[in-house]
Short mmCIF file of C-alpha atoms in Angstrom, two decimals:
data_model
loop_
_atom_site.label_atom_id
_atom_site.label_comp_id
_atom_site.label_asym_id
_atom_site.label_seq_id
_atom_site.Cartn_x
_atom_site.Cartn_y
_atom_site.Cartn_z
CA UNK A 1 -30.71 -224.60 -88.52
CA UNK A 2 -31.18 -222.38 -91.74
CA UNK A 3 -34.51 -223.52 -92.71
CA UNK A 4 -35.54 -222.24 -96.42
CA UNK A 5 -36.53 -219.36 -97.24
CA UNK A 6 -40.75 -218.72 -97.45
CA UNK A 7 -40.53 -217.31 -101.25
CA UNK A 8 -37.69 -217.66 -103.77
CA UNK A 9 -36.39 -214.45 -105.25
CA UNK A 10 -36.28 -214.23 -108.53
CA UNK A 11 -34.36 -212.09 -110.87
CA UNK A 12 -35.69 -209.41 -113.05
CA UNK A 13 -36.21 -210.64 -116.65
CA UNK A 14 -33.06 -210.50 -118.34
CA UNK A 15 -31.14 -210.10 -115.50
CA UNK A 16 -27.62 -211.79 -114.53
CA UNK A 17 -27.43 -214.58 -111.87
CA UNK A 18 -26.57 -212.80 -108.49
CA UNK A 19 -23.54 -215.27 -108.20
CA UNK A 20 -22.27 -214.76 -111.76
CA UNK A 21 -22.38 -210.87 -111.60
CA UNK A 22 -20.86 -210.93 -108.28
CA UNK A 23 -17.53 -213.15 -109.09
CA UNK A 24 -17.44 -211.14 -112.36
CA UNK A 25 -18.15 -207.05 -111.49
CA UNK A 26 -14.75 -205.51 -109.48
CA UNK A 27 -15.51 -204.68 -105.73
CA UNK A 28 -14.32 -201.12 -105.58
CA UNK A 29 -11.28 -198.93 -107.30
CA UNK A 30 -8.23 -200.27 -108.87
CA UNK A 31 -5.30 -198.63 -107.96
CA UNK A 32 -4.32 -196.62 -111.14
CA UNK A 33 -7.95 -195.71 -111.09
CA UNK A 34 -7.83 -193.06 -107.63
CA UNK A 35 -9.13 -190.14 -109.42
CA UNK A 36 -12.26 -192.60 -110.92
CA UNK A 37 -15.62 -192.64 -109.29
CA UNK A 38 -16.21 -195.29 -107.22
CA UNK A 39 -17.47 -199.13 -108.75
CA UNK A 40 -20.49 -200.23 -106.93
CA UNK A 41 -21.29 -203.74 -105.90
CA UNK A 42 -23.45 -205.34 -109.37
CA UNK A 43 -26.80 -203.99 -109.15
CA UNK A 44 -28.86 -207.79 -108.88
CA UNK A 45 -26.75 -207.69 -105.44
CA UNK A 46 -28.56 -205.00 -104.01
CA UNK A 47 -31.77 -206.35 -105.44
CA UNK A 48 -31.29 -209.74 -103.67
CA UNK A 49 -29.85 -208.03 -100.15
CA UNK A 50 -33.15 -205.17 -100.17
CA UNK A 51 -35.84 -207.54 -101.22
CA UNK A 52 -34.56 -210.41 -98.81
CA UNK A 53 -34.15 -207.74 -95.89
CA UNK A 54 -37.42 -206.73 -96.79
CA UNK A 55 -39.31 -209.65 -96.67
CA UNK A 56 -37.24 -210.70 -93.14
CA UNK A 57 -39.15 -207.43 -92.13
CA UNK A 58 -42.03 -208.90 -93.10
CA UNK A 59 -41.79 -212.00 -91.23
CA UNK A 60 -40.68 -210.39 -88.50
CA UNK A 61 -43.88 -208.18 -87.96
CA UNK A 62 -46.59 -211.28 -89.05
CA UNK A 63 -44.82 -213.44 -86.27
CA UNK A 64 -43.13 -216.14 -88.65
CA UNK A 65 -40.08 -216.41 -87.29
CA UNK A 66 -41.59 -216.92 -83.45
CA UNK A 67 -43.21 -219.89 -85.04
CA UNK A 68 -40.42 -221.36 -86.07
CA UNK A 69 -40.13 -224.35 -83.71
CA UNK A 70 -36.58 -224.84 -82.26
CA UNK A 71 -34.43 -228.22 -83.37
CA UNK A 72 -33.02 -230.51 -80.53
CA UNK A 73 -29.95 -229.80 -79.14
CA UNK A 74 -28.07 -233.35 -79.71
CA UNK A 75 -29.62 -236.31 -82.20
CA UNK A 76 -30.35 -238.93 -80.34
CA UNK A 77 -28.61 -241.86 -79.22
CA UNK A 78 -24.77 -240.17 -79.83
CA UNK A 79 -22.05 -242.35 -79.43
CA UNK A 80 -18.08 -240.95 -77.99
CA UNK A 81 -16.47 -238.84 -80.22
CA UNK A 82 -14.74 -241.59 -82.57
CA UNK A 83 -16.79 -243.13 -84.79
CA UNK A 84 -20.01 -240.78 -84.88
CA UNK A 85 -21.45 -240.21 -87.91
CA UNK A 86 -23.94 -237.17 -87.19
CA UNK A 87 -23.94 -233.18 -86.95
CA UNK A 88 -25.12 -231.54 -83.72
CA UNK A 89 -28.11 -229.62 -84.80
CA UNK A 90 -28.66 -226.52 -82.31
CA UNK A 91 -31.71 -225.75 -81.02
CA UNK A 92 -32.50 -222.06 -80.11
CA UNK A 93 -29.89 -220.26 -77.74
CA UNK A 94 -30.47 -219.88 -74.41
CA UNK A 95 -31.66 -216.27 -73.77
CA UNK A 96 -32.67 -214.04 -71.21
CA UNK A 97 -36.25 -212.56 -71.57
CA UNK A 98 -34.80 -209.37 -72.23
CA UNK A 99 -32.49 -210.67 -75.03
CA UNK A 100 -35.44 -211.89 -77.68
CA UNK A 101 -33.74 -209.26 -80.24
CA UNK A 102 -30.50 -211.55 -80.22
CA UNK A 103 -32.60 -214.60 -81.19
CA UNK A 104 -34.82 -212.99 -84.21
CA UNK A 105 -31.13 -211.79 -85.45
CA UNK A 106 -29.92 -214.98 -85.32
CA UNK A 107 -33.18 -215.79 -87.24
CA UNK A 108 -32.41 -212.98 -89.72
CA UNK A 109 -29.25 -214.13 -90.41
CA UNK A 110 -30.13 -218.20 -90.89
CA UNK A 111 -33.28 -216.91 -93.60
CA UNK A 112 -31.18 -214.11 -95.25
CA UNK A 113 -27.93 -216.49 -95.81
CA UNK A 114 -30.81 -219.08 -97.57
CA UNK A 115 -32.17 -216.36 -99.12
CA UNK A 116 -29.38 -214.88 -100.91
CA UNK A 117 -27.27 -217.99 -101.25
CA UNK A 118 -29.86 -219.53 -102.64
CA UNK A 119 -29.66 -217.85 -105.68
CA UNK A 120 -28.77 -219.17 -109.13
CA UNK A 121 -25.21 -218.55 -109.73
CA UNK A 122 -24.31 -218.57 -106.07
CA UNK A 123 -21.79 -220.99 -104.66
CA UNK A 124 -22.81 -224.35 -103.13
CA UNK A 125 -19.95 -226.06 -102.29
CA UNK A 126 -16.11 -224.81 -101.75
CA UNK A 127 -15.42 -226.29 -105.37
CA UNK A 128 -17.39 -224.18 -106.32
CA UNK A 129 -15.34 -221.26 -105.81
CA UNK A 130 -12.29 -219.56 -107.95
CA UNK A 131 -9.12 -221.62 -106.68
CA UNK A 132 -7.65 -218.15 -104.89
CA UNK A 133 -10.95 -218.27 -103.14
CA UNK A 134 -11.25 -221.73 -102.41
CA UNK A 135 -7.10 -221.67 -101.04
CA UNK A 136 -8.16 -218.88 -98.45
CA UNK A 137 -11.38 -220.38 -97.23
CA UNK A 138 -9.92 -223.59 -96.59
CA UNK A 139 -7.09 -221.95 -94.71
CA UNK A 140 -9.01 -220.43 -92.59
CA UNK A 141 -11.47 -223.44 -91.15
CA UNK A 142 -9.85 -225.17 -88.68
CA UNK A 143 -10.88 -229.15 -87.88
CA UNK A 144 -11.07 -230.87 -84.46
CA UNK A 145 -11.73 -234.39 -85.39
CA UNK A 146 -12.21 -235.66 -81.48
CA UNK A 147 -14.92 -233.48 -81.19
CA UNK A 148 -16.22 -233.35 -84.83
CA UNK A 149 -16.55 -229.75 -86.09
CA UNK A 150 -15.06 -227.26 -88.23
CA UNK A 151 -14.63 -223.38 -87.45
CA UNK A 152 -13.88 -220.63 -89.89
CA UNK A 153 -11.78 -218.19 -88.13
CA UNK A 154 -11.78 -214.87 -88.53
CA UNK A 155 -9.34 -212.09 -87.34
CA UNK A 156 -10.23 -209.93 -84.76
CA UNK A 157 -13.68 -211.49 -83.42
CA UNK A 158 -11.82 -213.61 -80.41
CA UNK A 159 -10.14 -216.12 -82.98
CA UNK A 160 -6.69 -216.31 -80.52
CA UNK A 161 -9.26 -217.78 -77.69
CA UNK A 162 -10.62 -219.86 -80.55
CA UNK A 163 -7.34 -221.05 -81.07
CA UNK A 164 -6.54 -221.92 -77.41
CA UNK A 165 -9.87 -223.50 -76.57
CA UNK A 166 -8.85 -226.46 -79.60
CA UNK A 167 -5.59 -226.47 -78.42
CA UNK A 168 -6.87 -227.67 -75.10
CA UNK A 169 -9.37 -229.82 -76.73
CA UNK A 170 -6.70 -232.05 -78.33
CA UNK A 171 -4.73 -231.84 -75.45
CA UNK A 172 -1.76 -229.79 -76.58
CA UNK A 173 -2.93 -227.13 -73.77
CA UNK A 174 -3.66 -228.17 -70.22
CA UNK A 175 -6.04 -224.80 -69.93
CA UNK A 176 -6.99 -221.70 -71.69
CA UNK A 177 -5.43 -219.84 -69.06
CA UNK A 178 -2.33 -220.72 -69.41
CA UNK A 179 0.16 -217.90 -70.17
CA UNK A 180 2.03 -217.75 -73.77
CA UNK A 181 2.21 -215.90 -76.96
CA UNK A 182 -0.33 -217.88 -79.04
CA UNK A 183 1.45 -219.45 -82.20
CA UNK A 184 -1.76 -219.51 -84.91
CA UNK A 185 -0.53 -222.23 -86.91
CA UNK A 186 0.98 -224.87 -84.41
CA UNK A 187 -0.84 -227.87 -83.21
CA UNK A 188 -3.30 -226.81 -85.24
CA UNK A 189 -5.02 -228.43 -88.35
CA UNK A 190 -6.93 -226.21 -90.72
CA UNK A 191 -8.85 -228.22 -93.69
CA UNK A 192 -6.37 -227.08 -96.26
CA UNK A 193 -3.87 -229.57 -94.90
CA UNK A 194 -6.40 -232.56 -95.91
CA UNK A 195 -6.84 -234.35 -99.25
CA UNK A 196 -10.01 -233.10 -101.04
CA UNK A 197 -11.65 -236.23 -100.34
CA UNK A 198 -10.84 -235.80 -96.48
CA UNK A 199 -11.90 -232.19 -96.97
CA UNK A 200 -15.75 -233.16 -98.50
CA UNK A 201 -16.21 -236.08 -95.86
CA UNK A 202 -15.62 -233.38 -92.53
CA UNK A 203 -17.56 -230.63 -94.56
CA UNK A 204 -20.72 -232.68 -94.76
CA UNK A 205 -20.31 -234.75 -91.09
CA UNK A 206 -19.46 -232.01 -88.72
CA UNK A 207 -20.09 -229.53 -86.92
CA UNK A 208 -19.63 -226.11 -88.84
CA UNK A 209 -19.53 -222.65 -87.11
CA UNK A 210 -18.04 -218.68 -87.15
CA UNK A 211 -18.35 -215.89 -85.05
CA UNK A 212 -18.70 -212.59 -86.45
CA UNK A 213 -19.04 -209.08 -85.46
CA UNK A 214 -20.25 -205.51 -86.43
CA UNK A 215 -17.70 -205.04 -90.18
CA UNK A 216 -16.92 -201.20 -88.72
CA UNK A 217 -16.35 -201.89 -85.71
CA UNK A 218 -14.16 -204.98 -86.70
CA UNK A 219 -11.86 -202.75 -89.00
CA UNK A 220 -11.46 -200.39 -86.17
CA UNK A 221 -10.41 -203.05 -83.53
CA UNK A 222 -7.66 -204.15 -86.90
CA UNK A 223 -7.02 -200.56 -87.29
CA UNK A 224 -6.20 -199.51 -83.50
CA UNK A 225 -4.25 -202.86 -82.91
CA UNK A 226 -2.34 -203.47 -86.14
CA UNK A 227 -1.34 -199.63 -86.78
CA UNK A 228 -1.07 -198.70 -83.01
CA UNK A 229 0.96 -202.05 -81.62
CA UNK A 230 2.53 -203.98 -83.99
CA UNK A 231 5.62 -202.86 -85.95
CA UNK A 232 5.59 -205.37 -88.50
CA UNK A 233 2.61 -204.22 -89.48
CA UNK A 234 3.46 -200.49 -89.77
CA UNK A 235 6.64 -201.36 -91.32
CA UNK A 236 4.76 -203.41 -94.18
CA UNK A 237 1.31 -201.55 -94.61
CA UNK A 238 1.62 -198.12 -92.89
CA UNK A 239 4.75 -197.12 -94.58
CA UNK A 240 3.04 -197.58 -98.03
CA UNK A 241 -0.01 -196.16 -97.05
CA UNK A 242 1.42 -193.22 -95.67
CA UNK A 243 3.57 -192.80 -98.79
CA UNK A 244 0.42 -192.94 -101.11
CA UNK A 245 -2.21 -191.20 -99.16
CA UNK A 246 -0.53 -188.38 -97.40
CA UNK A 247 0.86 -185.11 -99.01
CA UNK A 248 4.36 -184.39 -97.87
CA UNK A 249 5.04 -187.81 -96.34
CA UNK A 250 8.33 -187.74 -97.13
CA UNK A 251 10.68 -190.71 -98.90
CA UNK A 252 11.14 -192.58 -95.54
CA UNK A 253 7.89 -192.30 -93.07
CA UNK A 254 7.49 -194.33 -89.82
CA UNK A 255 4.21 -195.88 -91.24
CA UNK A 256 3.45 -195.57 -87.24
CA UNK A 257 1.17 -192.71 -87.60
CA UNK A 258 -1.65 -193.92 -90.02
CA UNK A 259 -5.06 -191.91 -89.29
CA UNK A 260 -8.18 -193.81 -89.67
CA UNK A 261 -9.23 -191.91 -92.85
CA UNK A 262 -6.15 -192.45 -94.64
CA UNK A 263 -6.50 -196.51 -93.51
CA UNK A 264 -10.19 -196.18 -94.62
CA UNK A 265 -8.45 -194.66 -98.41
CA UNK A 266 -6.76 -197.74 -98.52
CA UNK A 267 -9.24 -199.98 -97.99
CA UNK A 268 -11.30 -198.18 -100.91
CA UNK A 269 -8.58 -199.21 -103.03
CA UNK A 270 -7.91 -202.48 -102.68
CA UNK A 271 -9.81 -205.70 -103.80
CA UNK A 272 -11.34 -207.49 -100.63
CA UNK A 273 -10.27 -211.08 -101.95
CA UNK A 274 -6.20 -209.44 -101.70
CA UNK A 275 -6.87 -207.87 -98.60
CA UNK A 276 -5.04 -209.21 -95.27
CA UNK A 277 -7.08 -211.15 -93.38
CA UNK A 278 -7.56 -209.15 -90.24
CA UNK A 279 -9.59 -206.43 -92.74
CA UNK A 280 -10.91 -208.67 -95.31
CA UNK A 281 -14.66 -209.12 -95.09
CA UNK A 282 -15.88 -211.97 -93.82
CA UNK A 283 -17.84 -212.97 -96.69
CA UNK A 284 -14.33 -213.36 -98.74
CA UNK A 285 -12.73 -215.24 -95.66
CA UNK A 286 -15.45 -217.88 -95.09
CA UNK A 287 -17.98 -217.80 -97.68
CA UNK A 288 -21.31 -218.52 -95.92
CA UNK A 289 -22.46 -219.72 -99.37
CA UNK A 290 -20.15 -222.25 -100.44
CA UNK A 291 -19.90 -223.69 -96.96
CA UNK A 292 -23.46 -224.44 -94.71
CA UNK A 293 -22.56 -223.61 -91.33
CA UNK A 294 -24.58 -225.00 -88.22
CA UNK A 295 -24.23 -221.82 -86.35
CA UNK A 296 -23.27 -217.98 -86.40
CA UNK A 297 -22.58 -216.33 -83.48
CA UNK A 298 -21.94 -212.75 -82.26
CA UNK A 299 -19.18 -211.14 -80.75
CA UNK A 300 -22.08 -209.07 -78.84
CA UNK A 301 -22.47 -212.21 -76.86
CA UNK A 302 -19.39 -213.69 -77.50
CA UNK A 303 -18.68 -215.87 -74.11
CA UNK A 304 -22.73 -217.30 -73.74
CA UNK A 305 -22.63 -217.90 -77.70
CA UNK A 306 -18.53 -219.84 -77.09
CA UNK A 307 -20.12 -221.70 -74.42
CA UNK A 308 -23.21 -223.07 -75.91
CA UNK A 309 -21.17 -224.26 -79.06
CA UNK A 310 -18.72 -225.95 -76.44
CA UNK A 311 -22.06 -227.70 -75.23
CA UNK A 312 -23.12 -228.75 -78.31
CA UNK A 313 -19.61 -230.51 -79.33
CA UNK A 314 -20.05 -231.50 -76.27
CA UNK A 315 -16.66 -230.59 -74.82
CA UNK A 316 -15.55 -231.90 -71.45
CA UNK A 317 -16.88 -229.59 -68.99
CA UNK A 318 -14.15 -228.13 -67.44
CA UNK A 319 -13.29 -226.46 -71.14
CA UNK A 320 -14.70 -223.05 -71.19
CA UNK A 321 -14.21 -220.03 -73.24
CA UNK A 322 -11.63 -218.13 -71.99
CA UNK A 323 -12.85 -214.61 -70.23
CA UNK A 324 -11.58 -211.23 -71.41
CA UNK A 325 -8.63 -210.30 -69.57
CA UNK A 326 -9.05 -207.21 -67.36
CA UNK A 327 -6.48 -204.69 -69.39
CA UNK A 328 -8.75 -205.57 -73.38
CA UNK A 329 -10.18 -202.63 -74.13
CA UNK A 330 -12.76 -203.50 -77.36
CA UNK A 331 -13.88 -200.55 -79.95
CA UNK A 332 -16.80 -199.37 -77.83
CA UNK A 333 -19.63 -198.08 -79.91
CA UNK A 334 -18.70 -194.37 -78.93
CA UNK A 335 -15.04 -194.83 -80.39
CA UNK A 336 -16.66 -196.19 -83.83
CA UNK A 337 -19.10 -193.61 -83.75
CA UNK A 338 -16.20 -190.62 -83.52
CA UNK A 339 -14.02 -192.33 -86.23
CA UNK A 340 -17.17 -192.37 -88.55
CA UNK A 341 -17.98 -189.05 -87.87
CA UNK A 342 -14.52 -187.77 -88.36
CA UNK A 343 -13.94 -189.71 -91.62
CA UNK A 344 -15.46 -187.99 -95.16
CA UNK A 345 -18.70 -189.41 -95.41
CA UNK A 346 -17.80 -190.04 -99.18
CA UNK A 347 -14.57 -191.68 -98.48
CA UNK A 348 -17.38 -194.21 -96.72
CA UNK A 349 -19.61 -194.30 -99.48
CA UNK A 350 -16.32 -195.98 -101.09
CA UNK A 351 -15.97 -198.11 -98.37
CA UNK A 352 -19.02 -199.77 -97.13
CA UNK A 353 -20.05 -201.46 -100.57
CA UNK A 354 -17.14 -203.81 -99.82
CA UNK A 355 -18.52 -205.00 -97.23
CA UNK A 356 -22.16 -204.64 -97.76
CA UNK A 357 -22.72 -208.78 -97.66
CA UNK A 358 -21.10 -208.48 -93.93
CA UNK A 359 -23.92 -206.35 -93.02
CA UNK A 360 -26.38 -207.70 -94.94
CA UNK A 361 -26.27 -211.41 -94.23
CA UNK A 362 -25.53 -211.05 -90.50
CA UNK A 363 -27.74 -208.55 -89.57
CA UNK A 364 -25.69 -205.47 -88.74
CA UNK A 365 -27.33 -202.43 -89.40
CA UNK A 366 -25.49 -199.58 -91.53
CA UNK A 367 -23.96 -196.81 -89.99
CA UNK A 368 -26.03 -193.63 -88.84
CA UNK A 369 -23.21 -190.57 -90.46
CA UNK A 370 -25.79 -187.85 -91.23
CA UNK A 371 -24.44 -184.50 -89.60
CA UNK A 372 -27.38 -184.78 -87.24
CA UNK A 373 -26.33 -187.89 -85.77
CA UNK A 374 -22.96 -187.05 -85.87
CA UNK A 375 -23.55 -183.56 -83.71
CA UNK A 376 -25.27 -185.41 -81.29
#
């Protein structure tokens, strides 16, 4: 599924490992640093992400990656559930004629994750990883060991329908239809709850997938929900954000009012691996280096891309992904595009390095904030 990159890339002479400089440079401000100019992602990061986007281009326009021949869908000969002892391989999704642009970004993303995590210094394994790290990325893969794979959650791509499809898969749920507030840690077994041993076996044998979605739009979907409909959140984040970001707040603000730029301020300031989940990148939450995963999909195609991985677990076939209800509303493209547009374009220069390996390794094109796009 993520074959190897055509040509290595190799650091400039003298230069520091890509995975060394990035565990050891700061992503972004401290906090007693506001008035400070803004700390870049290390420099041999943005050599690996622009030459390995380039050469994707590259293979794009010679026709490599529509050579690329597609894997079977099963291996052979699988037994039940119990007792198997290989990983579903996917072959190529099953796409429209019109939808050819969703396949070569899946293709993007497989060579650029191989690319850049193939780099000397990079993690290969979750051991790999800082124990803070490590203690959040095995929190958030959950385990279904009747149907053999793993899936890194992550907040705010479709991860309560996640949630509901395993519970009906070990039979805790009769359907994913049925009515109740979803508990996310019930009847539900996440690889941090195994012994490291447990933990190494599942991570080679199974299945391994995410879902993912445009970083922007992702923080406003957090933004609109967390600020907009929960109190617990205002209470514990927009009260202090409020208080820090806003002139005149006041000792005692409602923290129900955050705008997006001052929500946007405090995401400049804080370190992504301390961030709450439902805005910390997804790099940080399930660490596409450290962990080989079978499949990516899109929230762009989120129910086709839910189903397919359903076939290749080969869940029973009345288990499908759960439809949006009629009342979700998602960030639509033209709601991201206004925020952007009303947001200080520098404030976003702060911002987007953060989560520059979100767009980078899953093929999400920057934002477009020039004041010609922006009066259009």
């Amino acid at each position: 599924m993520f074959p190897r990159p055509l040509t290595p890339l190799a650091a400039p002479n003298g230069a520091e490992p890509l995975g060394r400089a990035l565990r050891r440079a700061p992503l972004g401000r401290a906090r007693a640093g506001l008035g400070g100019p803004p700390l870049l992602l290390p420099s041999m990061l943005m050599f690996a992400v622009i030459v390995a986007s380039s050469g994707l281009l590259l293979m794009i326009e010679r026709g490599i990656l529509a050579e690329m021949k597609p894997l079977p869908l099963h291996p052979p000969n699988r037994e039940d559930a119990v007792g198997r002892e290989t990983v579903p391989r996917p072959g190529r999704l099953s796409l429209d004629a019109g939808d050819s642009d969703l396949q070569v970004r899946q293709d993007v993303r497989n060579r650029t994750l191989r690319a850049v995590c193939g780099q000397p210094g990079m993690p290969r394994d979750p051991w790999d990883l800082p124990v803070g790290q490590r203690r959040t990325l095995l929190r958030h893969i959950l385990v279904s060991d009747r149907y053999r794979f793993l899936y890194c959650y992550v907040p705010k791509v479709a991860c309560s329908n996640w949630k509901r499809v395993l519970k009906v898969l070990a039979g805790v749920l009769d359907n994913v239809d049925v009515r109740l507030k979803m508990d996310h840690r019930s009847d539900l077994v996440f690889l941090a709850d195994l012994r490291p041993d447990e933990i190494r076996y599942r991570l080679q044998h199974y299945f391994k997938f995410l879902f993912v979605r445009d970083p922007l739009e992702r923080l406003l979907s957090a933004y609109r929900n967390k600020f907009g409909e929960i109190p617990e959140y205002q209470q514990r984040y927009g009260v202090e954000i409020v208080r820090r970001y806003r002139a005149g707040a006041g000792p005692s603000p409602a923290g129900d009012d955050v705008t997006f730029p001052e929500f946007l301020r405090y995401l400049a300031d804080e370190d992504p691996e301390r961030m709450n989940e439902h805005w910390m990148p997804v790099y940080h939450l399930c660490q596409p280096c450290a962990v080989r995963y079978d499949f990516v999909g899109s929230y762009e195609r989120l129910e086709a891309d839910a189903n397919q991985v359903l076939e290749w677990v080969r869940a029973p076939p009345h288990v499908r992904f759960p439809a949006r209800q009629a009342w979700y509303r998602p960030a639509s493209p033209e709601s991201l595009h206004y925020h952007l547009c009303s947001a200080p374009r520098a404030l976003l220069q702060d911002v987007l390095p953060k989560y520059i390996l979100d767009f980078s390794l899953f093929a999400y094109p920057l934002p477009n904030v020039t004041r010609e796009a922006c009066h259009q």
